[in-house]
Structure formats: C-alpha cells, structure tokens
Amino acid sequence: MQASGISLRRLIDKWLGSNLAAPARITRLRRSLTCRGGCVRVDVARSSGPVSMFFFRHDDGCWCVFPPSLRLG
C-alpha cells in the first residue's frame, strides 16, 4: 500500500469518514519499539457505539494503520 504523502487528517477521513457528527479525539501515545516514529489513537463516537483506531508514523514520514516493521540488531 503506497501511502506516501497522505496526511494524518486525510488518512483519518479515509478510514473513519469526514462527516463525523462529533469531533474526533486524537491521543498521542508514548514512543516504544512499535511506536518509535510516532503513534496516535483516534476515538470517534458513532451511533452504533465508540470506534478507536491506531495510526503509526513510519520512518519515511507516512502514516499507516499498521506499525512499522521492527529492525533488530
């Protein structure tokens, strides 16, 4: 999946929709092995119930819904 150049805002709109009745709550998570480049959790309220998604920033600067691969050694 080529996501280069897609902003976090556009990626959130793509996955969760841009016509949200309530604003999304974005929480930056602490850096760890999985979130070394950056990681945010996005929470939105839907009529069917709350939805949360994680977005990961990769070494090339793009945001994705999957974490970057670990480089060991």
mmCIF file of C-alpha atoms in Angstrom:
data_model
loop_
_atom_site.group_PDB
_atom_site.id
_atom_site.type_symbol
_atom_site.label_atom_id
_atom_site.label_comp_id
_atom_site.label_asym_id
_atom_site.label_seq_id
_atom_site.Cartn_x
_atom_site.Cartn_y
_atom_site.Cartn_z
ATOM 1 C CA MET A 1 0.000 0.000 0.000
ATOM 2 C CA GLN A 2 1.551 3.281 -1.092
ATOM 3 C CA ALA A 3 0.626 5.945 1.462
ATOM 4 C CA SER A 4 3.465 8.382 0.849
ATOM 5 C CA GLY A 5 2.332 11.978 1.005
ATOM 6 C CA ILE A 6 -1.001 11.307 2.727
ATOM 7 C CA SER A 7 -1.523 13.486 5.778
ATOM 8 C CA LEU A 8 -2.824 12.065 9.029
ATOM 9 C CA ARG A 9 -6.013 14.093 8.618
ATOM 10 C CA ARG A 10 -6.699 12.588 5.168
ATOM 11 C CA LEU A 11 -5.996 9.087 6.454
ATOM 12 C CA ILE A 12 -8.435 9.597 9.352
ATOM 13 C CA ASP A 13 -11.058 10.865 6.885
ATOM 14 C CA LYS A 14 -10.443 7.832 4.656
ATOM 15 C CA TRP A 15 -10.891 5.272 7.450
ATOM 16 C CA LEU A 16 -13.437 6.992 9.704
ATOM 17 C CA GLY A 17 -15.220 9.428 7.393
ATOM 18 C CA SER A 18 -15.048 13.188 7.135
ATOM 19 C CA ASN A 19 -18.680 13.838 8.084
ATOM 20 C CA LEU A 20 -18.376 12.994 11.767
ATOM 21 C CA ALA A 21 -21.182 14.358 13.943
ATOM 22 C CA ALA A 22 -18.760 14.874 16.841
ATOM 23 C CA PRO A 23 -15.085 15.795 16.519
ATOM 24 C CA ALA A 24 -12.501 13.033 16.709
ATOM 25 C CA ARG A 25 -10.374 12.784 19.838
ATOM 26 C CA ILE A 26 -6.696 12.274 18.998
ATOM 27 C CA THR A 27 -4.267 10.977 21.625
ATOM 28 C CA ARG A 28 -0.527 10.776 21.046
ATOM 29 C CA LEU A 29 0.964 7.627 22.548
ATOM 30 C CA ARG A 30 4.378 7.229 24.145
ATOM 31 C CA ARG A 31 7.223 6.036 21.993
ATOM 32 C CA SER A 32 8.030 2.345 22.177
ATOM 33 C CA LEU A 33 9.504 -0.285 19.859
ATOM 34 C CA THR A 34 6.237 -0.360 17.916
ATOM 35 C CA CYS A 35 5.635 3.413 18.037
ATOM 36 C CA ARG A 36 9.186 4.675 17.599
ATOM 37 C CA GLY A 37 8.270 7.070 14.778
ATOM 38 C CA GLY A 38 5.018 8.187 16.328
ATOM 39 C CA CYS A 39 1.671 6.673 17.108
ATOM 40 C CA VAL A 40 -1.744 8.194 17.706
ATOM 41 C CA ARG A 41 -5.087 6.773 18.770
ATOM 42 C CA VAL A 42 -8.190 8.316 17.233
ATOM 43 C CA ASP A 43 -11.523 7.922 19.032
ATOM 44 C CA VAL A 44 -14.845 8.835 17.442
ATOM 45 C CA ALA A 45 -18.431 8.467 18.617
ATOM 46 C CA ARG A 46 -20.773 6.707 16.224
ATOM 47 C CA SER A 47 -24.472 5.957 16.574
ATOM 48 C CA SER A 48 -23.511 2.259 16.767
ATOM 49 C CA GLY A 49 -21.000 2.980 19.550
ATOM 50 C CA PRO A 50 -17.458 4.312 20.020
ATOM 51 C CA VAL A 51 -14.734 3.468 17.493
ATOM 52 C CA SER A 52 -10.968 3.653 18.082
ATOM 53 C CA MET A 53 -8.150 3.263 15.555
ATOM 54 C CA PHE A 54 -4.381 3.483 15.804
ATOM 55 C CA PHE A 55 -2.221 5.232 13.224
ATOM 56 C CA PHE A 56 1.556 4.741 13.042
ATOM 57 C CA ARG A 57 4.153 7.093 11.562
ATOM 58 C CA HIS A 58 6.795 5.244 9.548
ATOM 59 C CA ASP A 59 10.459 6.181 9.049
ATOM 60 C CA ASP A 60 9.685 7.744 5.648
ATOM 61 C CA GLY A 61 7.184 10.111 7.298
ATOM 62 C CA CYS A 62 3.982 8.483 6.038
ATOM 63 C CA TRP A 63 1.115 7.485 8.339
ATOM 64 C CA CYS A 64 -0.356 3.971 8.133
ATOM 65 C CA VAL A 65 -2.803 1.785 10.049
ATOM 66 C CA PHE A 66 -0.119 -0.866 10.511
ATOM 67 C CA PRO A 67 3.031 -0.474 12.634
ATOM 68 C CA PRO A 68 6.458 -0.194 11.003
ATOM 69 C CA SER A 69 8.482 -3.385 10.827
ATOM 70 C CA LEU A 70 10.933 -3.887 13.645
ATOM 71 C CA ARG A 71 14.634 -3.678 12.870
ATOM 72 C CA LEU A 72 16.521 -5.830 15.309
ATOM 73 C CA GLY A 73 20.262 -5.671 15.675
#
